[in-house]
Amino acid sequence: MSDATRTRTVTWEDPDAGLLKALSMEGIDAVKAMLSGELPAAPMSRLLGIRGVEAEKGRVVVALEPAEYHGNGTGGVHGGLAASLIDSAAWLALHTEMPAGAFCSTLQLNIHYVRPLRIGGGEVFAEGRVLYCGRTTATAEARITDERGKILAHGTTHCTVLRP
């Protein structure tokens, strides 16, 4: 292995281990349990390094620090990272509105890139907010900001609501 080679190890818990517990809880309680570590984080969150910051009904904030392994090969951060952050924050915000046994699944995701996320540029925050949560569909928005509050990207998600 050359000095230029990097290795990153990611560990996660079996996602099914906390699924039944999460589905037995009101959405806001499940999201707070995910953010506190009481319920296991999603494998994708572990892979990307997304961590929960805060949650209240209809609103969630997640964060991460863009790193070399988020790179796009040209020195920047891959655009899929912003998309994943927006999808995660918006989905979690919607889930805070779900009753026990229900969850939502993304049908459409729209992203608007404003400024680049930068490796070594500090932590970024994605705030998701519910716009509409009905019986069968739901819509949320999310925005990514840097540590100074400058907007980097924003987007919306439209989800189907799945109920027992």
C-alpha positions as YAML, in Angstrom:
chain: A
units: angstrom
residues:
- id: 1
  name: MET
  ca: [0.00, 0.00, 0.00]
- id: 2
  name: SER
  ca: [1.46, 3.37, -0.97]
- id: 3
  name: ASP
  ca: [1.55, 6.45, 1.25]
- id: 4
  name: ALA
  ca: [-1.17, 7.95, -0.95]
- id: 5
  name: THR
  ca: [-3.64, 5.19, -0.08]
- id: 6
  name: ARG
  ca: [-6.25, 5.95, 2.56]
- id: 7
  name: THR
  ca: [-8.36, 3.51, 4.56]
- id: 8
  name: ARG
  ca: [-11.56, 4.27, 6.42]
- id: 9
  name: THR
  ca: [-13.44, 1.74, 8.53]
- id: 10
  name: VAL
  ca: [-17.15, 2.21, 9.18]
- id: 11
  name: THR
  ca: [-19.11, 0.26, 11.78]
- id: 12
  name: TRP
  ca: [-22.85, 0.17, 12.27]
- id: 13
  name: GLU
  ca: [-25.47, -1.83, 14.07]
- id: 14
  name: ASP
  ca: [-27.95, -4.17, 12.42]
- id: 15
  name: PRO
  ca: [-30.67, -1.75, 11.25]
- id: 16
  name: ASP
  ca: [-33.37, -4.31, 12.04]
- id: 17
  name: ALA
  ca: [-32.28, -4.36, 15.70]
- id: 18
  name: GLY
  ca: [-33.97, -1.04, 16.50]
- id: 19
  name: LEU
  ca: [-36.64, -1.07, 13.79]
- id: 20
  name: LEU
  ca: [-39.44, -2.67, 15.81]
- id: 21
  name: LYS
  ca: [-38.71, -0.42, 18.77]
- id: 22
  name: ALA
  ca: [-38.66, 2.67, 16.53]
- id: 23
  name: LEU
  ca: [-41.96, 1.72, 14.88]
- id: 24
  name: SER
  ca: [-43.58, 1.24, 18.29]
- id: 25
  name: MET
  ca: [-42.77, 4.85, 19.23]
- id: 26
  name: GLU
  ca: [-44.34, 8.15, 18.24]
- id: 27
  name: GLY
  ca: [-42.20, 9.66, 15.47]
- id: 28
  name: ILE
  ca: [-40.82, 12.52, 17.58]
- id: 29
  name: ASP
  ca: [-39.76, 10.07, 20.29]
- id: 30
  name: ALA
  ca: [-38.10, 7.76, 17.74]
- id: 31
  name: VAL
  ca: [-36.17, 10.65, 16.16]
- id: 32
  name: LYS
  ca: [-34.99, 11.89, 19.57]
- id: 33
  name: ALA
  ca: [-33.93, 8.32, 20.43]
- id: 34
  name: MET
  ca: [-31.97, 8.10, 17.15]
- id: 35
  name: LEU
  ca: [-30.23, 11.41, 17.84]
- id: 36
  name: SER
  ca: [-29.36, 10.44, 21.43]
- id: 37
  name: GLY
  ca: [-28.02, 7.01, 20.45]
- id: 38
  name: GLU
  ca: [-30.78, 5.10, 22.26]
- id: 39
  name: LEU
  ca: [-31.75, 3.74, 18.82]
- id: 40
  name: PRO
  ca: [-29.02, 2.84, 16.31]
- id: 41
  name: ALA
  ca: [-28.13, 5.41, 13.67]
- id: 42
  name: ALA
  ca: [-28.93, 4.54, 10.07]
- id: 43
  name: PRO
  ca: [-26.00, 2.82, 8.32]
- id: 44
  name: MET
  ca: [-25.93, 5.62, 5.72]
- id: 45
  name: SER
  ca: [-25.59, 8.21, 8.50]
- id: 46
  name: ARG
  ca: [-22.64, 6.28, 9.92]
- id: 47
  name: LEU
  ca: [-21.04, 5.98, 6.49]
- id: 48
  name: LEU
  ca: [-21.28, 9.71, 5.77]
- id: 49
  name: GLY
  ca: [-20.63, 10.90, 9.33]
- id: 50
  name: ILE
  ca: [-24.01, 12.58, 9.83]
- id: 51
  name: ARG
  ca: [-24.84, 13.29, 13.47]
- id: 52
  name: GLY
  ca: [-28.02, 14.56, 15.05]
- id: 53
  name: VAL
  ca: [-27.97, 17.97, 16.71]
- id: 54
  name: GLU
  ca: [-31.54, 18.69, 17.76]
- id: 55
  name: ALA
  ca: [-35.13, 17.66, 17.13]
- id: 56
  name: GLU
  ca: [-38.55, 19.04, 17.90]
- id: 57
  name: LYS
  ca: [-41.90, 18.36, 16.31]
- id: 58
  name: GLY
  ca: [-41.67, 19.47, 12.68]
- id: 59
  name: ARG
  ca: [-37.98, 20.45, 12.79]
- id: 60
  name: VAL
  ca: [-34.62, 18.63, 12.92]
- id: 61
  name: VAL
  ca: [-30.98, 19.72, 12.65]
- id: 62
  name: VAL
  ca: [-28.19, 17.35, 11.61]
- id: 63
  name: ALA
  ca: [-24.51, 18.12, 11.02]
- id: 64
  name: LEU
  ca: [-21.28, 16.80, 9.60]
- id: 65
  name: GLU
  ca: [-17.82, 18.01, 8.75]
- id: 66
  name: PRO
  ca: [-16.95, 17.47, 5.07]
- id: 67
  name: ALA
  ca: [-13.82, 15.33, 4.88]
- id: 68
  name: GLU
  ca: [-11.48, 13.96, 2.25]
- id: 69
  name: TYR
  ca: [-13.60, 10.82, 1.84]
- id: 70
  name: HIS
  ca: [-16.53, 13.03, 0.73]
- id: 71
  name: GLY
  ca: [-14.40, 14.27, -2.18]
- id: 72
  name: ASN
  ca: [-15.48, 14.34, -5.81]
- id: 73
  name: GLY
  ca: [-12.03, 13.72, -7.27]
- id: 74
  name: THR
  ca: [-11.40, 17.35, -8.24]
- id: 75
  name: GLY
  ca: [-10.74, 18.74, -4.77]
- id: 76
  name: GLY
  ca: [-14.35, 19.54, -3.91]
- id: 77
  name: VAL
  ca: [-17.13, 17.78, -2.04]
- id: 78
  name: HIS
  ca: [-19.36, 15.46, -4.06]
- id: 79
  name: GLY
  ca: [-22.81, 16.97, -4.66]
- id: 80
  name: GLY
  ca: [-24.42, 13.77, -3.43]
- id: 81
  name: LEU
  ca: [-23.31, 14.66, 0.10]
- id: 82
  name: ALA
  ca: [-25.49, 17.79, 0.11]
- id: 83
  name: ALA
  ca: [-28.35, 15.77, -1.38]
- id: 84
  name: SER
  ca: [-27.98, 13.15, 1.35]
- id: 85
  name: LEU
  ca: [-27.89, 15.81, 4.08]
- id: 86
  name: ILE
  ca: [-31.02, 17.50, 2.72]
- id: 87
  name: ASP
  ca: [-32.83, 14.17, 2.33]
- id: 88
  name: SER
  ca: [-31.84, 13.11, 5.87]
- id: 89
  name: ALA
  ca: [-32.83, 16.38, 7.57]
- id: 90
  name: ALA
  ca: [-36.12, 16.64, 5.67]
- id: 91
  name: TRP
  ca: [-37.01, 12.97, 6.25]
- id: 92
  name: LEU
  ca: [-36.25, 13.20, 9.97]
- id: 93
  name: ALA
  ca: [-38.33, 16.38, 10.27]
- id: 94
  name: LEU
  ca: [-41.25, 14.60, 8.60]
- id: 95
  name: HIS
  ca: [-40.79, 11.56, 10.82]
- id: 96
  name: THR
  ca: [-41.27, 13.76, 13.91]
- id: 97
  name: GLU
  ca: [-44.89, 14.16, 12.74]
- id: 98
  name: MET
  ca: [-45.55, 10.42, 12.25]
- id: 99
  name: PRO
  ca: [-47.72, 8.41, 14.64]
- id: 100
  name: ALA
  ca: [-46.42, 5.12, 16.03]
- id: 101
  name: GLY
  ca: [-46.15, 2.49, 13.30]
- id: 102
  name: ALA
  ca: [-45.99, 4.98, 10.41]
- id: 103
  name: PHE
  ca: [-43.01, 6.19, 8.41]
- id: 104
  name: CYS
  ca: [-42.36, 8.04, 5.17]
- id: 105
  name: SER
  ca: [-40.37, 7.24, 2.06]
- id: 106
  name: THR
  ca: [-38.91, 9.79, -0.35]
- id: 107
  name: LEU
  ca: [-40.66, 10.00, -3.73]
- id: 108
  name: GLN
  ca: [-38.97, 13.14, -5.06]
- id: 109
  name: LEU
  ca: [-35.96, 15.19, -3.98]
- id: 110
  name: ASN
  ca: [-35.12, 18.63, -5.41]
- id: 111
  name: ILE
  ca: [-31.76, 20.24, -4.65]
- id: 112
  name: HIS
  ca: [-30.48, 23.76, -5.31]
- id: 113
  name: TYR
  ca: [-26.74, 24.24, -4.84]
- id: 114
  name: VAL
  ca: [-25.78, 27.78, -3.80]
- id: 115
  name: ARG
  ca: [-22.15, 27.54, -2.62]
- id: 116
  name: PRO
  ca: [-19.78, 24.58, -2.51]
- id: 117
  name: LEU
  ca: [-19.30, 22.50, 0.61]
- id: 118
  name: ARG
  ca: [-15.57, 22.46, 1.30]
- id: 119
  name: ILE
  ca: [-13.24, 19.86, 2.71]
- id: 120
  name: GLY
  ca: [-11.61, 21.48, 5.73]
- id: 121
  name: GLY
  ca: [-14.18, 24.28, 5.69]
- id: 122
  name: GLY
  ca: [-15.67, 23.39, 9.06]
- id: 123
  name: GLU
  ca: [-18.91, 21.78, 10.12]
- id: 124
  name: VAL
  ca: [-22.09, 22.21, 8.08]
- id: 125
  name: PHE
  ca: [-25.65, 22.02, 9.39]
- id: 126
  name: ALA
  ca: [-28.80, 20.82, 7.66]
- id: 127
  name: GLU
  ca: [-32.08, 22.03, 9.11]
- id: 128
  name: GLY
  ca: [-35.22, 20.24, 7.98]
- id: 129
  name: ARG
  ca: [-38.73, 21.68, 8.42]
- id: 130
  name: VAL
  ca: [-42.13, 20.17, 7.66]
- id: 131
  name: LEU
  ca: [-44.17, 22.08, 5.09]
- id: 132
  name: TYR
  ca: [-47.13, 19.67, 4.89]
- id: 133
  name: CYS
  ca: [-47.87, 16.33, 6.49]
- id: 134
  name: GLY
  ca: [-51.05, 14.61, 5.35]
- id: 135
  name: ARG
  ca: [-52.43, 11.10, 5.62]
- id: 136
  name: THR
  ca: [-50.77, 9.76, 2.44]
- id: 137
  name: THR
  ca: [-48.16, 12.34, 1.39]
- id: 138
  name: ALA
  ca: [-45.85, 14.83, 3.08]
- id: 139
  name: THR
  ca: [-43.48, 17.60, 2.02]
- id: 140
  name: ALA
  ca: [-40.51, 19.13, 3.83]
- id: 141
  name: GLU
  ca: [-37.73, 21.58, 3.08]
- id: 142
  name: ALA
  ca: [-34.14, 21.63, 4.25]
- id: 143
  name: ARG
  ca: [-31.25, 24.04, 4.02]
- id: 144
  name: ILE
  ca: [-27.56, 23.51, 4.57]
- id: 145
  name: THR
  ca: [-25.57, 26.30, 6.18]
- id: 146
  name: ASP
  ca: [-21.97, 26.69, 7.25]
- id: 147
  name: GLU
  ca: [-20.76, 27.65, 10.73]
- id: 148
  name: ARG
  ca: [-21.33, 31.34, 9.91]
- id: 149
  name: GLY
  ca: [-24.92, 30.74, 8.80]
- id: 150
  name: LYS
  ca: [-24.23, 31.17, 5.06]
- id: 151
  name: ILE
  ca: [-26.54, 29.04, 2.94]
- id: 152
  name: LEU
  ca: [-24.76, 26.38, 0.88]
- id: 153
  name: ALA
  ca: [-27.72, 24.42, -0.53]
- id: 154
  name: HIS
  ca: [-31.45, 24.02, -0.05]
- id: 155
  name: GLY
  ca: [-34.10, 21.63, -1.26]
- id: 156
  name: THR
  ca: [-37.44, 19.96, -0.80]
- id: 157
  name: THR
  ca: [-38.62, 16.41, -0.52]
- id: 158
  name: HIS
  ca: [-42.00, 14.91, -1.31]
- id: 159
  name: CYS
  ca: [-42.71, 11.64, 0.49]
- id: 160
  name: THR
  ca: [-45.32, 8.94, 0.66]
- id: 161
  name: VAL
  ca: [-46.61, 8.22, 4.15]
- id: 162
  name: LEU
  ca: [-46.88, 4.53, 4.97]
- id: 163
  name: ARG
  ca: [-49.21, 3.62, 7.82]
- id: 164
  name: PRO
  ca: [-49.97, 0.29, 9.49]
...
